[in-house]
Amino acid sequence: MPSLFRALAFLLSGSVTAASVITPSLQRREAFINRTTCNGKTYTYQELAGYGFVASNAVDKFGDNLGGLGSAIALDRSTWKKIRKGSYEGILWTLPDRGWNTEGTINYQPRVHKFRIMFKEKPDATIANPSEPNLQLTYLDPVRFTGPDGTPVTGLDPDVSGFLSYPGFPTLPAATYIGDGVGGPGSGGKRISVDSEGFWVSDEYGPYIYKFDQTGNMVTAIRPPEAYIPRRNGSVSFSANTAPCYDPNKTVTPENAESGRNNNQGLEGLAVTGDGNNLYVLTQSALNQEGGPARQTNRYARLLKYDIRTNRPRFAREFVVPLPQFNNPSSSGKSRTAAQSEIFYIQDGHFFVLSRDSGAGYGQVDSLSLYRQIDVFDIKSATDIKSPANDAATGAIASKDGVLRADIIPATYCSFLDFNVNSQLGRFGLRNGGAQEPGLLNEKWESIAIAPVDGKDGDDDEWFLISLSDNDFITQDGFLNGGQFKYADGSGFSLENQALVFKIKLPERSRPFTQKNGD
């Protein structure tokens, strides 16, 4: 079990560089949908292989809604096996973030959920004869997170100023709440604020990195360099300006931090190398002093590398990742950044990254997503920007307008797997765009896990890539706070926790779970 926790990391213009060659498929059912060569390594998207979901009103053993499951996922690789031709089973851990928050943050205790998954390939599915869901997710158990002293952590937005302190830990973002923290009576209190993104967990509030043990107790916290820490009026301010549900008019001035991570755009992506020695985290978009928060200029995200071989993680290296941009007709033809929602370490400096637009999908104003992809980036030739100057509170690797400094070479970014291919989605009764009805893809896809097609070690380089959506706990039949707090989302929608399975081929001899980190 400890090895699992260590591993739980838990487009249209500008995304393809000269190092990337894309070969789309021209036929309906030939060998692949898309093939990309990124710095000499070839990735193939063969087909959409499966679909499943968890109902919007499902609850865990504490009586709380099973929502937001796709914020991060991790497959327990020791459990994955082929049980017969074309059929598989395994254990998948899923991570909600901060609970239901479409109408304000609440005192939700972040946790991970354990599911048994059963998957059966349906290669003959067609649009004319679509497959029923062929990925089954059966809920087993949760683990709730607590602070170093055993007090539950919370999904509430942190206080504008102030923090909590524990021996051996950096000062931690904290939220002071009244009553029970969801609008009911109670004694109130102050808890560590965690907007979970990744039993290593990256956080959007701090933005910090936390490690929890098998019982959910916090044992390690990493504060990133000062350039990442949000500041308002010259002082550290961890608030993301998301008022609690019981005080919706609460405001923060200024709304956006002057520097550091943007509101709710912290360390969204987390990955651990296959040997378990190194951890990477990537900001969702640019820091505010480097082009954020404007969506036209927040392209250059920062990637941190930590050596985690001991109980004292060491900050080792740092890089810049140029996120893709796409043309959005609603923004007067201006390019917008597709912020990233997850990363996954493959091998030899190559990563998967899930980049997407926002505000498009089931339950949103727009149904047609323009960019929703799992792409590849390579840091082998990128500049290591780690330095006292770049990482200071005033440090910047790009201008306020998002222009990268000339002395910095960013990672190579290569377009790869497009979620929005309707000729594939239709084979499972799904679609991108069209009426706001079941079958439309959810907006938020935020997770990546891979499993070998051979059911063993993936020596043939064929893998299933699994991704779950974050439904933001949107349901008309919701329960939280141990089942005592009943809610119905104001949107009027009930969104399933959707899951997709893609079949891909990695570069030859990738072995992502045994390859030593080579960057």
Coordinates of N, CA, C and O in Angstrom, one line a residue, residues 310-459:
T310 N 14.1 10.8 0.6 CA 14.2 10.8 2.0 C 12.9 11.5 2.6 O 12.1 12.0 1.8
N311 N 12.9 11.6 3.9 CA 11.7 12.3 4.6 C 11.8 13.8 4.5 O 10.9 14.5 4.9
R312 N 12.9 14.3 3.9 CA 13.1 15.7 3.7 C 13.2 16.0 2.2 O 14.3 16.0 1.6
P313 N 12.1 16.2 1.5 CA 12.2 16.4 0.1 C 13.1 17.6 -0.3 O 13.1 18.6 0.4
R314 N 13.8 17.4 -1.4 CA 14.8 18.4 -1.8 C 14.4 19.0 -3.1 O 14.1 18.3 -4.1
F315 N 14.3 20.3 -3.1 CA 14.0 21.1 -4.4 C 15.2 20.9 -5.3 O 16.3 21.4 -5.0
A316 N 15.0 20.3 -6.5 CA 16.1 19.9 -7.3 C 16.2 20.7 -8.6 O 17.3 21.2 -8.9
R317 N 15.1 20.9 -9.3 CA 15.2 21.6 -10.6 C 13.9 22.3 -10.9 O 12.9 22.0 -10.2
E318 N 13.8 23.1 -11.9 CA 12.6 23.9 -12.3 C 12.7 24.2 -13.8 O 13.7 24.6 -14.3
F319 N 11.5 24.2 -14.4 CA 11.4 24.4 -15.8 C 10.2 25.2 -16.2 O 9.3 25.4 -15.3
V320 N 10.1 25.6 -17.4 CA 8.9 26.3 -17.9 C 8.2 25.5 -18.9 O 8.9 24.9 -19.8
V321 N 6.9 25.3 -18.8 CA 6.1 24.6 -19.8 C 5.2 25.6 -20.5 O 4.4 26.2 -19.9
P322 N 5.3 25.6 -21.9 CA 4.4 26.6 -22.6 C 3.1 25.9 -22.9 O 3.0 25.0 -23.8
L323 N 2.0 26.3 -22.2 CA 0.7 25.7 -22.4 C 0.2 26.1 -23.8 O 0.5 27.1 -24.3
P324 N -0.7 25.2 -24.3 CA -1.2 25.5 -25.7 C -2.2 26.6 -25.6 O -2.8 26.9 -24.6
Q325 N -2.4 27.3 -26.8 CA -3.4 28.3 -26.9 C -4.3 27.9 -28.1 O -3.9 27.3 -29.1
F326 N -5.6 28.4 -28.0 CA -6.5 28.1 -29.1 C -7.3 29.3 -29.4 O -7.4 30.3 -28.6
N327 N -7.9 29.4 -30.6 CA -8.7 30.5 -31.0 C -10.2 30.3 -30.5 O -10.8 29.3 -30.8
N328 N -10.7 31.3 -29.8 CA -12.0 31.2 -29.2 C -12.8 32.4 -29.9 O -12.6 33.5 -29.6
P329 N -13.8 32.0 -30.7 CA -14.6 33.1 -31.4 C -15.3 34.0 -30.4 O -15.5 35.2 -30.7
S330 N -15.6 33.6 -29.2 CA -16.3 34.4 -28.2 C -15.4 35.5 -27.6 O -15.8 36.4 -26.9
S331 N -14.1 35.4 -27.8 CA -13.1 36.4 -27.3 C -12.5 37.2 -28.4 O -11.3 37.5 -28.4
S332 N -13.4 37.6 -29.4 CA -13.0 38.5 -30.5 C -11.8 38.0 -31.2 O -10.9 38.8 -31.7
G333 N -11.7 36.7 -31.4 CA -10.6 36.1 -32.2 C -9.3 36.0 -31.5 O -8.3 35.6 -32.0
K334 N -9.2 36.4 -30.2 CA -7.9 36.4 -29.5 C -7.7 35.0 -29.0 O -8.6 34.2 -28.6
S335 N -6.4 34.6 -29.0 CA -6.0 33.2 -28.5 C -6.2 33.2 -27.0 O -5.9 34.2 -26.3
R336 N -6.6 32.0 -26.5 CA -6.7 31.8 -25.1 C -5.9 30.6 -24.7 O -5.8 29.7 -25.4
T337 N -5.4 30.6 -23.5 CA -4.6 29.5 -23.0 C -5.5 28.3 -22.5 O -6.5 28.6 -21.8
A338 N -5.1 27.1 -22.9 CA -5.8 25.9 -22.4 C -5.0 25.5 -21.1 O -4.0 24.9 -21.2
A339 N -5.5 25.9 -20.0 CA -4.8 25.6 -18.7 C -4.8 24.1 -18.5 O -5.6 23.4 -19.0
Q340 N -3.7 23.7 -17.8 CA -3.5 22.2 -17.6 C -4.2 21.8 -16.3 O -4.3 22.5 -15.3
S341 N -4.7 20.5 -16.3 CA -5.4 19.9 -15.2 C -4.7 18.7 -14.6 O -5.1 18.3 -13.5
E342 N -3.7 18.1 -15.2 CA -3.0 17.0 -14.7 C -1.8 16.7 -15.5 O -1.7 17.0 -16.7
I343 N -0.7 16.1 -14.9 CA 0.4 15.6 -15.6 C 0.7 14.2 -15.2 O 0.2 13.7 -14.2
F344 N 1.4 13.5 -16.0 CA 1.8 12.1 -15.8 C 3.2 11.9 -16.3 O 3.5 12.1 -17.5
Y345 N 4.1 11.4 -15.5 CA 5.5 11.2 -16.0 C 5.6 9.9 -16.8 O 5.2 8.8 -16.3
I346 N 6.1 9.9 -18.0 CA 6.2 8.8 -18.9 C 7.6 8.1 -18.7 O 7.8 7.0 -18.2
Q347 N 8.6 8.8 -19.2 CA 10.0 8.4 -19.2 C 10.9 9.4 -19.8 O 10.5 10.3 -20.6
D348 N 12.1 9.4 -19.4 CA 13.2 10.2 -20.0 C 12.8 11.6 -20.3 O 13.1 12.2 -21.4
G349 N 12.2 12.3 -19.3 CA 11.9 13.7 -19.4 C 10.6 14.0 -20.2 O 10.2 15.1 -20.4
H350 N 9.8 12.9 -20.6 CA 8.6 13.1 -21.3 C 7.4 13.0 -20.3 O 7.4 12.1 -19.5
F351 N 6.4 13.8 -20.5 CA 5.2 13.8 -19.6 C 4.0 13.8 -20.5 O 3.9 14.4 -21.6
F352 N 2.9 13.2 -20.0 CA 1.5 13.6 -20.5 C 1.1 14.8 -19.7 O 1.4 15.0 -18.5
V353 N 0.3 15.6 -20.4 CA -0.4 16.8 -19.7 C -1.8 16.9 -20.3 O -2.0 16.8 -21.5
L354 N -2.7 17.1 -19.4 CA -4.1 17.3 -19.8 C -4.4 18.8 -19.8 O -4.5 19.4 -18.7
S355 N -4.6 19.3 -21.0 CA -4.9 20.7 -21.1 C -6.2 20.9 -21.8 O -6.6 20.1 -22.6
R356 N -7.0 21.9 -21.3 CA -8.4 22.0 -21.8 C -8.9 23.4 -21.7 O -8.3 24.3 -20.9
D357 N -10.0 23.7 -22.4 CA -10.7 25.0 -22.2 C -11.6 24.8 -21.0 O -11.6 23.8 -20.3
S358 N -12.4 25.9 -20.7 CA -13.3 25.8 -19.6 C -14.6 26.4 -20.0 O -14.7 27.2 -21.0
G359 N -15.7 26.1 -19.3 CA -17.0 26.7 -19.6 C -17.7 26.0 -20.7 O -18.7 26.6 -21.2
A360 N -17.3 24.8 -21.1 CA -17.9 24.1 -22.2 C -18.1 22.6 -21.9 O -17.2 21.9 -21.5
G361 N -19.4 22.2 -22.0 CA -19.7 20.8 -21.7 C -21.1 20.7 -21.1 O -21.8 21.6 -21.0
Y362 N -21.4 19.5 -20.5 CA -22.7 19.3 -20.0 C -22.9 20.2 -18.7 O -22.1 20.2 -17.8
G363 N -24.0 20.9 -18.7 CA -24.3 21.8 -17.6 C -23.7 23.1 -17.7 O -23.9 24.0 -16.8
Q364 N -23.0 23.4 -18.8 CA -22.3 24.7 -19.0 C -23.1 25.6 -20.0 O -24.0 25.1 -20.7
V365 N -22.7 26.8 -20.1 CA -23.3 27.7 -21.1 C -23.1 27.2 -22.5 O -24.0 27.2 -23.4
D366 N -21.9 26.8 -22.8 CA -21.6 26.3 -24.2 C -21.4 24.7 -24.1 O -20.9 24.2 -23.1
S367 N -21.9 24.0 -25.1 CA -21.8 22.6 -25.1 C -20.5 22.1 -25.9 O -20.1 21.0 -25.7
L368 N -20.0 23.0 -26.7 CA -18.9 22.6 -27.6 C -17.6 23.0 -27.1 O -17.2 24.1 -27.0
S369 N -16.8 22.0 -26.7 CA -15.4 22.2 -26.2 C -14.5 22.4 -27.5 O -14.6 21.7 -28.4
L370 N -13.6 23.4 -27.4 CA -12.7 23.7 -28.5 C -11.3 23.1 -28.3 O -10.6 22.9 -29.2
Y371 N -11.0 22.8 -27.0 CA -9.7 22.2 -26.7 C -9.8 21.4 -25.5 O -10.0 21.9 -24.4
R372 N -9.6 20.1 -25.6 CA -9.7 19.1 -24.5 C -8.8 18.0 -24.9 O -9.2 17.1 -25.6
Q373 N -7.5 18.0 -24.5 CA -6.5 17.1 -25.0 C -5.6 16.6 -23.9 O -5.3 17.2 -22.9
I374 N -5.1 15.4 -24.1 CA -3.9 14.9 -23.4 C -2.7 15.0 -24.4 O -2.7 14.3 -25.4
D375 N -1.8 15.9 -24.1 CA -0.7 16.1 -24.9 C 0.6 15.6 -24.3 O 0.6 15.0 -23.2
V376 N 1.7 15.9 -24.9 CA 3.1 15.5 -24.4 C 4.0 16.7 -24.3 O 3.9 17.6 -25.2
F377 N 4.8 16.8 -23.3 CA 5.8 17.8 -23.3 C 7.1 17.1 -22.8 O 7.1 16.1 -22.1
D378 N 8.2 17.7 -23.3 CA 9.6 17.1 -23.1 C 10.5 18.2 -22.5 O 10.6 19.3 -23.0
I379 N 11.1 17.9 -21.4 CA 12.0 18.9 -20.7 C 13.5 18.7 -20.9 O 14.3 19.4 -20.3
K380 N 13.8 17.7 -21.8 CA 15.2 17.3 -21.9 C 16.1 18.5 -22.3 O 17.2 18.7 -21.9
S381 N 15.6 19.4 -23.2 CA 16.4 20.5 -23.7 C 16.0 21.8 -23.1 O 16.4 22.9 -23.5
A382 N 15.1 21.8 -22.1 CA 14.6 23.0 -21.4 C 15.6 23.6 -20.4 O 16.4 22.9 -19.8
T383 N 15.6 24.9 -20.3 CA 16.4 25.6 -19.3 C 16.0 25.3 -17.9 O 14.8 25.3 -17.6
D384 N 17.0 24.9 -17.1 CA 16.7 24.8 -15.6 C 16.7 26.2 -15.1 O 17.8 26.9 -15.0
I385 N 15.5 26.7 -14.7 CA 15.4 28.1 -14.2 C 15.6 28.3 -12.7 O 15.5 29.4 -12.2
K386 N 15.9 27.2 -12.0 CA 16.0 27.3 -10.5 C 17.2 28.2 -10.2 O 18.3 28.0 -10.6
S387 N 16.8 29.3 -9.5 CA 17.9 30.3 -9.0 C 17.3 31.1 -7.9 O 16.1 31.3 -7.9
P388 N 18.1 31.7 -7.1 CA 17.6 32.6 -6.1 C 16.8 33.8 -6.6 O 15.8 34.2 -6.1
A389 N 17.2 34.3 -7.8 CA 16.5 35.5 -8.4 C 15.2 35.0 -8.9 O 14.1 35.7 -8.7
N390 N 15.1 34.0 -9.7 CA 13.8 33.5 -10.3 C 12.8 33.1 -9.2 O 11.6 33.2 -9.5
D391 N 13.3 32.5 -8.1 CA 12.4 32.0 -7.1 C 12.1 32.9 -6.0 O 11.3 32.5 -5.1
A392 N 12.6 34.1 -6.0 CA 12.3 35.0 -4.9 C 10.9 35.5 -5.1 O 10.3 35.3 -6.1
A393 N 10.4 36.2 -4.1 CA 9.0 36.7 -4.1 C 8.8 37.6 -5.3 O 7.7 37.7 -5.9
T394 N 9.8 38.3 -5.7 CA 9.7 39.2 -6.9 C 10.2 38.6 -8.2 O 10.3 39.3 -9.2
G395 N 10.6 37.3 -8.1 CA 11.2 36.7 -9.3 C 10.1 36.5 -10.4 O 9.0 36.2 -10.2
A396 N 10.6 36.7 -11.7 CA 9.7 36.5 -12.8 C 10.5 36.0 -14.0 O 11.6 36.4 -14.3
I397 N 10.0 35.0 -14.7 CA 10.6 34.4 -15.9 C 9.9 34.9 -17.2 O 10.3 34.6 -18.3
A398 N 8.9 35.7 -17.0 CA 8.2 36.3 -18.1 C 7.6 37.7 -17.7 O 7.6 38.0 -16.5
S399 N 7.3 38.5 -18.6 CA 6.7 39.8 -18.3 C 5.3 39.7 -17.8 O 4.7 38.7 -17.9
K400 N 4.7 40.8 -17.3 CA 3.3 40.8 -16.9 C 2.4 40.5 -18.1 O 1.3 40.1 -17.9
D401 N 2.9 40.8 -19.3 CA 2.1 40.5 -20.5 C 2.3 39.1 -21.0 O 1.9 38.8 -22.1
G402 N 3.1 38.3 -20.3 CA 3.2 36.9 -20.7 C 4.3 36.7 -21.7 O 4.2 35.7 -22.4
V403 N 5.3 37.6 -21.9 CA 6.4 37.4 -22.8 C 7.5 36.7 -22.1 O 8.1 37.3 -21.2
L404 N 7.9 35.5 -22.5 CA 9.0 34.7 -21.9 C 10.3 35.4 -22.1 O 10.6 35.9 -23.2
R405 N 11.2 35.4 -21.1 CA 12.5 36.0 -21.3 C 13.3 35.3 -22.3 O 13.2 34.0 -22.5
A406 N 14.1 36.0 -23.1 CA 14.8 35.5 -24.2 C 15.9 34.4 -23.8 O 16.3 33.6 -24.6
D407 N 16.3 34.5 -22.6 CA 17.4 33.6 -22.1 C 16.9 32.2 -21.7 O 17.6 31.3 -21.2
I408 N 15.5 32.0 -21.7 CA 14.9 30.8 -21.2 C 14.4 29.9 -22.4 O 13.6 30.4 -23.2
I409 N 14.8 28.7 -22.4 CA 14.2 27.7 -23.4 C 13.1 26.9 -22.7 O 13.5 26.2 -21.7
P410 N 11.9 27.0 -23.1 CA 10.8 26.2 -22.5 C 10.9 24.7 -22.9 O 11.6 24.4 -23.8
A411 N 10.1 23.9 -22.2 CA 9.9 22.5 -22.7 C 9.3 22.5 -24.1 O 8.6 23.5 -24.5
T412 N 9.5 21.4 -24.8 CA 8.9 21.2 -26.1 C 7.5 20.6 -25.8 O 7.3 19.7 -25.1
Y413 N 6.5 21.3 -26.4 CA 5.1 20.9 -26.3 C 4.5 20.3 -27.6 O 4.7 20.9 -28.6
C414 N 3.9 19.1 -27.5 CA 3.4 18.4 -28.7 C 2.0 18.0 -28.5 O 1.6 17.3 -27.5
S415 N 1.1 18.3 -29.5 CA -0.3 17.9 -29.4 C -0.4 16.4 -29.6 O 0.3 15.8 -30.4
F416 N -1.4 15.8 -28.9 CA -1.5 14.3 -29.1 C -2.9 13.8 -29.1 O -3.5 13.7 -30.2
L417 N -3.6 13.6 -28.0 CA -4.8 12.9 -28.0 C -6.0 13.8 -27.7 O -6.1 14.4 -26.6
D418 N -6.9 13.9 -28.7 CA -8.1 14.8 -28.6 C -9.3 14.1 -28.0 O -9.7 13.1 -28.7
F419 N -9.8 14.5 -26.9 CA -11.0 13.9 -26.3 C -12.2 14.1 -27.3 O -13.2 13.3 -27.2
N420 N -12.2 15.2 -28.0 CA -13.4 15.7 -28.7 C -13.7 15.1 -30.1 O -14.5 15.7 -30.8
V421 N -13.1 14.0 -30.4 CA -13.4 13.4 -31.7 C -14.7 12.6 -31.7 O -14.8 11.6 -31.1
N422 N -15.7 13.2 -32.3 CA -17.1 12.7 -32.2 C -17.2 11.3 -32.9 O -18.1 10.5 -32.5
S423 N -16.3 11.0 -33.9 CA -16.4 9.7 -34.5 C -16.0 8.6 -33.6 O -16.4 7.4 -33.7
Q424 N -15.2 8.9 -32.5 CA -14.9 8.0 -31.5 C -15.9 8.0 -30.3 O -16.4 7.0 -29.8
L425 N -16.3 9.2 -29.9 CA -17.2 9.3 -28.8 C -18.6 8.7 -29.1 O -19.2 8.0 -28.2
G426 N -19.0 8.8 -30.4 CA -20.3 8.3 -30.8 C -20.3 6.7 -30.7 O -21.4 6.2 -30.6
R427 N -19.2 6.1 -30.6 CA -19.2 4.6 -30.5 C -19.6 4.2 -29.1 O -19.9 3.0 -28.9
F428 N -19.7 5.1 -28.2 CA -20.2 4.8 -26.8 C -21.3 5.7 -26.4 O -21.6 5.9 -25.2
G429 N -22.0 6.3 -27.4 CA -23.2 7.1 -27.2 C -22.9 8.4 -26.6 O -23.8 9.0 -26.0
L430 N -21.7 8.9 -26.8 CA -21.2 10.2 -26.3 C -21.0 11.2 -27.4 O -21.0 10.9 -28.5
R431 N -20.8 12.5 -27.0 CA -20.6 13.5 -28.0 C -20.0 14.7 -27.4 O -20.1 15.0 -26.1
N432 N -19.4 15.6 -28.2 CA -18.9 16.9 -27.8 C -19.8 17.9 -28.6 O -19.9 17.8 -29.9
G433 N -20.4 18.8 -27.9 CA -21.3 19.7 -28.6 C -22.8 19.2 -28.7 O -23.0 18.0 -28.5
G434 N -23.7 20.1 -29.1 CA -25.0 19.7 -29.3 C -25.9 20.0 -28.0 O -25.5 20.8 -27.2
A435 N -27.0 19.3 -28.0 CA -28.0 19.6 -26.9 C -27.5 19.3 -25.5 O -26.6 18.4 -25.3
Q436 N -28.0 20.1 -24.5 CA -27.6 19.9 -23.1 C -28.4 18.7 -22.6 O -29.4 18.8 -21.9
E437 N -28.0 17.5 -23.0 CA -28.7 16.3 -22.7 C -27.6 15.2 -22.3 O -26.5 15.3 -22.7
P438 N -28.0 14.2 -21.5 CA -27.1 13.1 -21.2 C -26.4 12.5 -22.5 O -27.0 12.5 -23.5
G439 N -25.1 12.2 -22.3 CA -24.3 11.8 -23.4 C -23.3 12.9 -23.8 O -22.3 12.6 -24.4
L440 N -23.6 14.1 -23.4 CA -22.6 15.2 -23.7 C -21.5 15.1 -22.6 O -21.7 14.9 -21.5
L441 N -20.3 15.3 -23.1 CA -19.1 15.2 -22.2 C -19.2 16.3 -21.2 O -19.6 17.5 -21.5
N442 N -18.8 16.0 -19.9 CA -18.6 17.0 -18.9 C -17.5 18.0 -19.3 O -16.7 17.7 -20.1
E443 N -17.5 19.1 -18.6 CA -16.5 20.2 -18.8 C -15.1 19.8 -18.3 O -14.2 19.8 -19.1
K444 N -15.1 19.3 -17.1 CA -13.8 19.2 -16.4 C -13.2 17.8 -16.4 O -13.7 16.9 -15.7
W445 N -12.2 17.6 -17.2 CA -11.4 16.3 -17.2 C -10.1 16.6 -16.6 O -9.3 17.5 -17.2
E446 N -9.7 16.0 -15.5 CA -8.6 16.4 -14.7 C -7.7 15.3 -14.2 O -7.0 15.4 -13.2
S447 N -7.7 14.1 -14.9 CA -6.9 13.0 -14.3 C -6.4 12.1 -15.4 O -7.0 12.0 -16.5
I448 N -5.3 11.4 -15.0 CA -4.6 10.5 -16.0 C -4.1 9.3 -15.2 O -3.4 9.5 -14.2
A449 N -4.4 8.1 -15.6 CA -3.8 6.9 -15.2 C -3.6 6.0 -16.4 O -4.3 6.1 -17.3
I450 N -2.6 5.1 -16.3 CA -2.4 4.2 -17.4 C -2.3 2.7 -16.9 O -1.8 2.5 -15.8
A451 N -2.7 1.8 -17.7 CA -2.7 0.4 -17.4 C -2.3 -0.4 -18.6 O -2.7 -0.2 -19.7
P452 N -1.4 -1.4 -18.4 CA -0.9 -2.2 -19.6 C -2.0 -3.1 -20.2 O -2.7 -3.8 -19.5
V453 N -2.0 -3.1 -21.5 CA -3.0 -3.9 -22.3 C -2.7 -5.4 -22.1 O -3.6 -6.2 -22.0
D454 N -1.4 -5.7 -21.9 CA -1.1 -7.1 -21.7 C -1.4 -7.6 -20.3 O -1.2 -8.8 -20.0
G455 N -1.9 -6.7 -19.4 CA -2.2 -7.1 -18.1 C -1.0 -7.4 -17.2 O -1.2 -7.8 -16.0
K456 N 0.2 -7.1 -17.7 CA 1.4 -7.4 -16.9 C 2.3 -6.2 -16.8 O 2.0 -5.3 -15.9
D457 N 3.3 -6.0 -17.7 CA 4.2 -4.9 -17.6 C 4.3 -4.0 -18.8 O 5.1 -3.1 -18.8
G458 N 3.5 -4.2 -19.8 CA 3.4 -3.3 -20.9 C 4.6 -3.4 -21.8 O 5.0 -2.4 -22.5
D459 N 5.3 -4.6 -21.9 CA 6.4 -4.7 -22.8 C 6.1 -4.5 -24.3 O 7.1 -4.2 -25.0

